[in-house]
Short mmCIF file of C-alpha atoms in Angstrom, two decimals:
data_model
loop_
_atom_site.label_atom_id
_atom_site.label_comp_id
_atom_site.label_asym_id
_atom_site.label_seq_id
_atom_site.Cartn_x
_atom_site.Cartn_y
_atom_site.Cartn_z
CA MET J 4 7.92 -66.31 -61.10
CA THR J 5 7.86 -63.39 -63.70
CA SER J 6 9.50 -60.27 -62.36
CA PRO J 7 7.26 -57.03 -62.25
CA HIS J 8 7.07 -54.86 -65.06
CA THR J 9 9.21 -51.79 -64.41
CA VAL J 10 7.55 -48.10 -64.65
CA ARG J 11 9.90 -45.13 -65.28
CA TRP J 12 8.18 -41.97 -64.34
CA GLY J 13 8.70 -38.65 -64.93
CA ILE J 14 6.98 -35.95 -62.64
CA LEU J 15 6.03 -32.63 -64.15
CA ALA J 16 5.61 -30.06 -61.25
CA THR J 17 6.17 -30.32 -57.67
CA GLY J 18 3.63 -29.00 -55.57
CA TRP J 19 1.21 -30.88 -53.05
CA ILE J 20 -0.38 -33.36 -54.93
CA ALA J 21 2.42 -34.10 -56.77
CA GLN J 22 4.35 -34.85 -54.08
CA LYS J 23 1.65 -37.01 -52.57
CA PHE J 24 1.84 -39.29 -56.04
CA THR J 25 5.17 -39.15 -55.86
CA LYS J 26 6.05 -41.01 -52.44
CA ASP J 27 3.10 -43.43 -53.27
CA LEU J 28 4.84 -44.70 -55.77
CA MET J 29 8.12 -44.94 -54.22
CA VAL J 30 5.60 -47.35 -51.27
CA ASP J 31 6.40 -50.90 -52.09
CA PRO J 32 3.96 -53.08 -54.16
CA SER J 33 3.63 -55.74 -52.08
CA THR J 34 2.43 -54.02 -48.91
CA ARG J 35 -0.85 -53.51 -51.44
CA ASN J 36 -0.75 -57.41 -52.48
CA VAL J 37 0.86 -56.29 -56.03
CA SER J 38 3.71 -58.08 -58.07
CA ASP J 39 2.99 -57.41 -61.28
CA VAL J 40 4.30 -53.83 -61.93
CA LYS J 41 6.91 -51.64 -59.65
CA HIS J 42 7.41 -47.84 -59.97
CA THR J 43 10.63 -45.61 -60.07
CA VAL J 44 11.25 -42.01 -60.42
CA VAL J 45 13.83 -41.03 -63.56
CA ALA J 46 13.34 -37.14 -63.34
CA ALA J 47 11.36 -34.54 -61.82
CA ALA J 48 10.85 -31.00 -63.07
CA SER J 49 9.86 -27.79 -61.73
CA SER J 50 8.77 -24.51 -63.62
CA SER J 51 10.67 -22.30 -61.29
CA SER J 52 14.27 -23.73 -60.92
CA VAL J 53 16.06 -26.67 -60.91
CA ASP J 54 17.09 -26.43 -57.18
CA ARG J 55 13.15 -27.31 -56.12
CA ALA J 56 12.83 -29.89 -58.19
CA LYS J 57 16.34 -31.66 -56.39
CA LYS J 58 14.39 -30.81 -52.97
CA PHE J 59 11.82 -32.20 -54.37
CA LEU J 60 13.44 -35.52 -55.57
CA GLU J 61 14.49 -35.51 -51.78
CA GLU J 62 11.56 -34.78 -50.14
CA CYS J 63 10.13 -37.99 -51.32
CA GLU J 64 12.83 -40.10 -50.97
CA CYS J 65 13.22 -40.51 -54.81
CA PRO J 66 16.32 -42.79 -56.18
CA SER J 67 19.76 -40.63 -55.91
CA SER J 68 20.04 -41.17 -59.74
CA ALA J 69 16.78 -39.20 -60.28
CA ALA J 70 17.73 -36.10 -63.12
CA SER J 71 16.05 -32.70 -61.93
CA TYR J 72 15.07 -30.48 -64.31
CA GLY J 73 14.45 -26.39 -64.38
CA SER J 74 11.90 -26.60 -66.83
CA TYR J 75 9.20 -28.18 -68.38
CA GLU J 76 10.55 -28.74 -71.93
CA GLU J 77 13.67 -30.83 -70.60
CA LEU J 78 11.76 -33.53 -69.33
CA VAL J 79 10.01 -34.61 -71.96
CA GLU J 80 12.90 -35.08 -73.55
CA ASP J 81 14.42 -37.29 -71.35
CA LYS J 82 14.88 -40.44 -72.67
CA ASN J 83 14.91 -42.41 -69.72
CA VAL J 84 11.21 -41.35 -68.88
CA ASP J 85 8.42 -44.02 -69.78
CA ILE J 86 5.64 -41.90 -68.64
CA ILE J 87 4.87 -37.83 -67.07
CA TYR J 88 2.40 -37.41 -64.26
CA VAL J 89 1.07 -33.94 -64.63
CA ALA J 90 0.46 -32.53 -61.83
CA THR J 91 -0.38 -29.03 -62.30
CA PRO J 92 -3.53 -26.86 -62.09
CA HIS J 93 -6.30 -27.32 -64.64
CA SER J 94 -5.65 -24.60 -66.58
CA HIS J 95 -2.28 -25.71 -67.29
CA HIS J 96 -3.36 -29.01 -68.33
CA TYR J 97 -3.95 -28.55 -71.87
CA GLN J 98 -0.40 -26.94 -72.70
CA ASN J 99 1.32 -29.41 -70.79
CA VAL J 100 -0.30 -32.24 -71.68
CA MET J 101 0.12 -31.42 -75.36
CA LEU J 102 4.04 -30.54 -74.72
CA CYS J 103 4.38 -34.06 -73.32
CA LEU J 104 2.25 -35.81 -76.40
CA ASN J 105 4.40 -34.01 -78.59
CA ALA J 106 7.51 -35.46 -77.22
CA GLY J 107 6.08 -39.06 -78.03
CA LYS J 108 5.69 -39.31 -73.71
CA ASN J 109 2.70 -40.93 -72.45
CA VAL J 110 1.06 -39.02 -69.86
CA LEU J 111 -1.08 -39.40 -66.88
CA CYS J 112 -2.84 -36.17 -66.28
CA GLU J 113 -4.46 -34.84 -62.97
CA LYS J 114 -8.22 -34.15 -62.99
CA SER J 115 -10.26 -32.47 -63.64
CA PHE J 116 -8.45 -33.65 -67.20
CA THR J 117 -8.67 -30.21 -68.63
CA VAL J 118 -10.74 -26.89 -68.94
CA ASN J 119 -13.12 -27.47 -71.01
CA ALA J 120 -14.17 -30.56 -73.58
CA ALA J 121 -12.94 -28.96 -76.59
CA GLN J 122 -9.17 -29.09 -74.94
CA ALA J 123 -9.83 -32.83 -73.96
CA LYS J 124 -11.02 -33.90 -77.71
CA LYS J 125 -7.76 -32.42 -79.02
CA LEU J 126 -5.55 -34.22 -76.36
CA VAL J 127 -7.19 -37.55 -77.75
CA GLU J 128 -6.68 -36.90 -80.87
CA ARG J 129 -2.79 -35.88 -80.78
CA ALA J 130 -3.08 -39.47 -78.12
CA LYS J 131 -4.15 -41.20 -81.08
CA ALA J 132 -2.10 -39.97 -83.97
CA LYS J 133 0.89 -40.39 -82.07
CA LYS J 134 0.31 -44.12 -80.32
CA LEU J 135 0.54 -42.93 -76.80
CA PHE J 136 -1.41 -43.97 -73.62
CA LEU J 137 -3.05 -40.83 -72.26
CA MET J 138 -5.03 -41.13 -68.93
CA GLU J 139 -6.98 -39.05 -66.74
CA ALA J 140 -5.76 -39.32 -63.18
CA VAL J 141 -8.69 -39.77 -61.36
CA TRP J 142 -7.45 -41.80 -59.01
CA THR J 143 -10.40 -42.86 -56.72
CA ARG J 144 -11.80 -44.49 -59.49
CA TYR J 145 -8.87 -47.25 -58.87
CA PHE J 146 -9.28 -47.89 -54.91
CA PRO J 147 -10.39 -51.31 -54.30
CA VAL J 148 -13.71 -50.20 -52.72
CA SER J 149 -14.68 -48.53 -56.20
CA ILE J 150 -13.71 -51.40 -58.25
CA GLU J 151 -16.00 -53.89 -55.61
CA ILE J 152 -18.99 -51.47 -55.58
CA ARG J 153 -19.01 -51.50 -59.11
CA LYS J 154 -18.74 -55.17 -59.57
CA ILE J 155 -21.67 -54.93 -56.98
CA ILE J 156 -23.70 -52.64 -59.31
CA GLU J 157 -22.96 -55.01 -62.53
CA SER J 158 -24.20 -58.28 -60.63
CA GLY J 159 -27.16 -57.09 -60.58
CA ALA J 160 -27.18 -57.78 -56.42
CA LEU J 161 -28.39 -53.94 -55.87
CA GLY J 162 -31.41 -54.26 -58.23
CA SER J 163 -32.23 -51.76 -60.80
CA LEU J 164 -30.67 -48.41 -59.96
CA HIS J 165 -32.51 -45.16 -59.67
CA ARG J 166 -30.57 -42.30 -57.91
CA VAL J 167 -26.56 -41.35 -56.79
CA ILE J 168 -26.26 -39.12 -54.43
CA ALA J 169 -22.97 -37.96 -53.98
CA ASP J 170 -21.14 -34.78 -52.31
CA LEU J 171 -17.76 -33.26 -52.08
CA SER J 172 -17.88 -30.22 -49.73
CA PHE J 173 -15.14 -28.05 -47.24
CA CYS J 174 -16.34 -25.75 -44.75
CA LYS J 175 -13.91 -23.02 -45.33
CA ASP J 176 -13.49 -19.25 -44.26
CA VAL J 177 -12.61 -18.61 -47.51
CA GLU J 178 -12.38 -14.60 -47.04
CA LYS J 179 -9.72 -15.18 -44.64
CA GLU J 180 -7.90 -18.59 -45.33
CA TRP J 181 -7.92 -18.00 -49.35
CA SER J 182 -6.20 -14.85 -50.86
CA LEU J 183 -7.86 -13.83 -54.03
CA ASP J 184 -4.88 -15.39 -55.99
CA HIS J 185 -5.50 -18.86 -54.40
CA ARG J 186 -5.70 -21.27 -56.88
CA MET J 187 -9.41 -22.34 -55.66
CA VAL J 188 -10.75 -18.92 -56.18
CA ASN J 189 -8.40 -17.38 -58.99
CA LEU J 190 -10.15 -18.10 -62.40
CA ASP J 191 -6.91 -17.90 -64.18
CA LEU J 192 -6.18 -20.73 -62.58
CA ALA J 193 -9.26 -22.06 -63.43
CA GLY J 194 -10.07 -21.98 -60.04
CA GLY J 195 -13.39 -23.45 -58.26
CA ALA J 196 -15.39 -25.97 -56.28
CA LEU J 197 -16.22 -27.11 -59.94
CA LEU J 198 -13.17 -28.32 -61.51
CA ASP J 199 -11.94 -29.15 -58.02
CA LEU J 200 -14.07 -30.78 -56.07
CA GLY J 201 -17.18 -31.80 -57.61
CA ILE J 202 -15.09 -33.81 -60.22
CA TYR J 203 -15.24 -36.09 -57.33
CA SER J 204 -18.89 -35.91 -56.66
CA LEU J 205 -19.28 -36.43 -60.85
CA THR J 206 -16.68 -39.61 -60.46
CA TRP J 207 -18.92 -41.16 -58.43
CA VAL J 208 -22.35 -40.83 -60.49
CA PHE J 209 -20.57 -41.62 -63.66
CA GLN J 210 -18.50 -44.61 -62.27
CA THR J 211 -21.87 -46.32 -61.17
CA LEU J 212 -24.50 -44.84 -63.20
CA TYR J 213 -22.82 -44.93 -66.52
CA HIS J 214 -19.54 -46.69 -66.16
CA THR J 215 -21.51 -49.80 -65.24
CA LEU J 216 -23.63 -50.00 -68.41
CA PRO J 217 -21.86 -51.99 -71.41
CA PRO J 218 -20.32 -49.28 -73.27
CA ALA J 219 -23.46 -49.78 -75.90
CA GLN J 220 -25.69 -48.54 -73.76
CA ARG J 221 -23.84 -45.47 -72.02
CA SER J 222 -25.74 -42.12 -73.11
CA PRO J 223 -24.94 -38.68 -72.03
CA PRO J 224 -27.14 -37.50 -69.18
CA THR J 225 -29.18 -34.34 -69.63
CA VAL J 226 -28.05 -31.62 -67.13
CA LEU J 227 -29.50 -28.85 -64.88
CA SER J 228 -27.36 -26.83 -62.60
CA SER J 229 -27.14 -23.86 -60.31
CA MET J 230 -24.14 -22.35 -58.85
CA THR J 231 -23.20 -19.37 -56.30
CA LYS J 232 -20.47 -17.82 -57.21
CA TYR J 233 -17.72 -16.22 -55.03
CA PRO J 234 -17.97 -12.18 -55.32
CA ALA J 235 -14.89 -11.47 -54.78
CA THR J 236 -13.81 -13.15 -57.88
CA GLY J 237 -16.71 -15.10 -59.99
CA ALA J 238 -15.11 -18.52 -59.25
CA ASP J 239 -17.74 -20.86 -58.58
CA GLU J 240 -18.51 -21.39 -54.73
CA MET J 241 -21.32 -23.54 -54.44
CA THR J 242 -22.62 -26.20 -57.21
CA SER J 243 -25.29 -28.25 -57.38
CA ILE J 244 -25.88 -30.75 -60.46
CA LEU J 245 -28.60 -33.02 -61.50
CA LEU J 246 -27.73 -35.54 -63.78
CA THR J 247 -30.67 -37.42 -65.66
CA PHE J 248 -29.39 -40.80 -67.03
CA PRO J 249 -31.66 -42.53 -70.19
CA ARG J 250 -31.18 -45.92 -68.82
CA ALA J 251 -29.08 -47.23 -65.60
CA PRO J 252 -27.45 -50.78 -64.61
CA HIS J 253 -30.26 -53.42 -64.91
CA ASN J 254 -33.25 -50.43 -65.67
CA PRO J 255 -34.48 -49.48 -68.80
CA ASN J 256 -35.56 -45.97 -67.68
CA PRO J 257 -34.01 -43.04 -66.38
CA ALA J 258 -32.33 -42.68 -63.40
CA HIS J 259 -30.67 -39.01 -61.54
CA GLY J 260 -27.20 -38.60 -60.47
CA ILE J 261 -27.17 -35.47 -58.05
CA ALA J 262 -23.75 -34.14 -57.51
CA LEU J 263 -23.06 -31.20 -54.99
CA THR J 264 -20.16 -29.63 -54.07
CA ASN J 265 -19.73 -26.45 -51.96
CA PHE J 266 -16.83 -24.52 -49.77
CA ARG J 267 -18.95 -23.04 -47.40
CA VAL J 268 -20.11 -26.33 -45.38
CA ALA J 269 -18.90 -28.97 -45.00
CA THR J 270 -19.44 -33.29 -46.17
CA ASP J 271 -18.12 -34.39 -42.90
CA VAL J 272 -18.77 -31.54 -40.56
CA GLY J 273 -15.93 -30.49 -38.36
CA GLY J 274 -13.47 -33.76 -40.12
CA LYS J 275 -15.41 -35.84 -36.69
CA GLY J 276 -16.46 -38.45 -38.96
CA ILE J 277 -19.61 -38.61 -37.69
CA SER J 278 -21.47 -36.61 -41.05
CA LYS J 279 -21.88 -39.91 -43.03
CA PRO J 280 -22.35 -41.07 -45.78
CA ALA J 281 -20.78 -38.55 -48.26
CA ILE J 282 -22.11 -41.23 -51.07
CA ARG J 283 -25.47 -42.87 -50.87
CA ILE J 284 -26.27 -45.47 -54.35
CA GLN J 285 -29.63 -46.65 -54.44
CA GLY J 286 -31.16 -49.76 -56.11
CA THR J 287 -34.26 -51.42 -55.59
CA LYS J 288 -32.50 -54.49 -53.38
CA GLY J 289 -30.64 -52.24 -51.40
CA GLU J 290 -28.26 -48.70 -50.68
CA ILE J 291 -24.59 -48.58 -51.17
CA GLN J 292 -23.30 -46.53 -48.42
CA VAL J 293 -19.44 -44.65 -48.75
CA ASP J 294 -18.70 -42.51 -45.91
CA GLY J 295 -15.70 -40.62 -47.56
CA SER J 296 -15.60 -39.50 -51.82
CA VAL J 297 -11.96 -38.99 -51.79
CA ARG J 298 -10.03 -41.51 -50.05
CA PRO J 299 -12.50 -44.26 -49.39
CA THR J 300 -12.36 -47.38 -47.31
CA THR J 301 -15.29 -47.13 -45.25
CA TRP J 302 -18.52 -48.71 -46.57
CA ARG J 303 -21.66 -50.35 -46.29
CA VAL J 304 -24.41 -51.95 -48.00
CA ILE J 305 -27.74 -51.77 -46.59
CA TRP J 306 -30.07 -54.44 -47.79
CA ALA J 307 -33.86 -54.06 -48.48
CA GLU J 308 -35.10 -57.36 -47.92
CA GLU J 309 -36.10 -58.11 -44.26
CA GLY J 310 -33.90 -60.18 -42.54
CA LYS J 311 -30.28 -59.54 -44.52
CA GLY J 312 -29.58 -56.54 -42.04
CA VAL J 313 -26.17 -54.11 -43.02
CA GLU J 314 -23.11 -55.36 -44.10
CA GLU J 315 -19.97 -53.13 -43.17
CA HIS J 316 -16.77 -52.73 -44.59
CA LYS J 317 -13.53 -51.33 -43.65
CA GLY J 318 -10.40 -51.43 -45.96
CA GLU J 319 -6.57 -50.96 -45.27
CA THR J 320 -4.22 -48.59 -47.37
CA PRO J 321 -0.62 -48.87 -46.71
CA GLY J 322 -0.49 -45.02 -48.29
CA HIS J 323 -2.13 -42.16 -49.92
CA GLY J 324 -3.70 -44.84 -52.14
CA MET J 325 -2.28 -42.86 -55.43
CA PHE J 326 -0.24 -46.13 -56.28
CA TRP J 327 -3.44 -47.83 -57.71
CA GLU J 328 -3.79 -45.69 -60.33
CA ALA J 329 -0.26 -45.35 -61.30
CA ASP J 330 -0.56 -48.92 -61.18
CA GLU J 331 -3.37 -49.53 -63.74
CA ALA J 332 -1.34 -47.28 -65.54
CA GLY J 333 1.52 -49.18 -65.35
CA ARG J 334 -0.26 -52.44 -67.05
CA CYS J 335 -1.56 -50.26 -69.55
CA LEU J 336 1.91 -49.17 -70.77
CA ARG J 337 2.82 -52.97 -70.07
CA ASP J 338 0.51 -54.55 -72.44
CA GLY J 339 -0.07 -51.79 -75.08
CA LYS J 340 -2.97 -50.22 -74.52
CA GLN J 341 -3.59 -46.35 -74.99
CA GLN J 342 -6.14 -45.78 -72.65
CA SER J 343 -7.60 -47.39 -69.25
CA GLU J 344 -10.93 -49.34 -69.20
CA GLY J 345 -11.66 -47.92 -66.03
CA LEU J 346 -11.97 -44.65 -67.13
CA GLY J 347 -11.75 -44.30 -71.31
CA TRP J 348 -11.02 -41.40 -73.13
CA GLU J 349 -14.78 -41.16 -74.30
CA GLU J 350 -15.92 -41.01 -70.42
CA SER J 351 -13.45 -38.53 -69.50
CA ILE J 352 -14.46 -36.41 -72.51
CA VAL J 353 -18.23 -36.56 -71.93
CA ILE J 354 -17.67 -35.85 -68.08
CA MET J 355 -15.99 -32.62 -69.57
CA GLU J 356 -18.93 -31.90 -71.68
CA THR J 357 -21.14 -32.28 -68.71
CA MET J 358 -19.28 -29.66 -66.32
CA ASP J 359 -18.96 -27.63 -70.00
CA GLN J 360 -22.84 -27.41 -69.65
CA VAL J 361 -22.93 -26.37 -65.92
CA ARG J 362 -20.37 -23.90 -66.84
CA LYS J 363 -22.96 -22.12 -69.14
CA GLN J 364 -26.29 -22.86 -67.80
CA ASN J 365 -24.50 -20.68 -64.90
CA GLY J 366 -22.28 -18.17 -66.93
CA LEU J 367 -19.12 -18.85 -65.58
CA ILE J 368 -16.15 -18.19 -68.16
CA TYR J 369 -12.26 -18.22 -67.77
CA PRO J 370 -9.92 -16.44 -69.33
CA GLU J 371 -9.49 -17.14 -73.00
CA LYS J 372 -5.43 -18.12 -72.87
CA ILE J 373 -6.58 -20.85 -70.25
CA GLU J 374 -9.95 -21.82 -72.29
CA THR J 375 -8.20 -21.59 -75.73
CA VAL J 376 -7.52 -25.14 -77.95
CA GLU J 377 -4.38 -23.39 -79.28
CA TYR J 378 -0.82 -24.37 -78.97
CA PRO J 379 1.27 -23.66 -77.41
CA VAL J 380 0.14 -20.47 -75.42
CA SER J 381 1.99 -18.91 -72.77
CA LEU J 382 0.79 -19.05 -69.36
#
């Protein structure tokens, strides 16, 4: 039997999402029936101190040989690193990813990819020029549930797709729970519902109505949107988006995608698991419902044909679920690919352009230092 391809990771930033991802890298691949790739962490960097990086590696139970760095500049020069996972806030993605690419490192960058489409295009240009792998870390796309749903749509079993409704909203007492400098409402960190939560709603709309079409048939949607801003900072706290796609899977006519996000009300009220579904994918032959938009495991198909009834599905995840995107990145590196077929550069850019239009329609502007395509800029 062929030995699995080993991917050597460097972790850039040591916050909550970096910890979730790194702990998943340490999960035995066989627990998810994967045998062709495996992962190890060889280095991590914190912008605050080398001690923070050391503590992070210990907490994530990484190999004792893993290097600790107190700066990102040191990490990108580590010759043992195959690929760097960038886990900083959206505001810093452009500067951090450009640092990695310029140093000749492959990159998996957290979503949202950048602050705007212009930055995303610059990163793609750099990756192309340097012949490096670059991928937006939209982990939900690589869950078995997402892959299976896309296959059903592509097969035509759901008929002509006409509408997808997707929501990711939290019920927060924003004034009490978040300070004005909290990343969720801080414009200096590209805070707000759109880039942090809305990307999930848009992910479901795009992976069902756009990605399931042959590439030659894909066209960007027209955008209508409405936004309510948090008065204390100006970040968006509620955003609703109506997208009209020129055509959809097995449907030559326009289809609608509705993407919703909100800080004040919840998709799952009280976290009780009874307010469902979060996602509705509607075709002429039936509807797919998914109960969670972030970490999907429970879903169903409701068939329109009399007598076919409802097919219930429930999957298990042997960790948090971020290892599936890592597996995809590892396979791409092994096979010499520069981008993932699950989410290519073109689609990441179209989604960023969509969010740009939403922001423009509602007058949401971030500080110039995080909107710029200049590099380097100190943040």
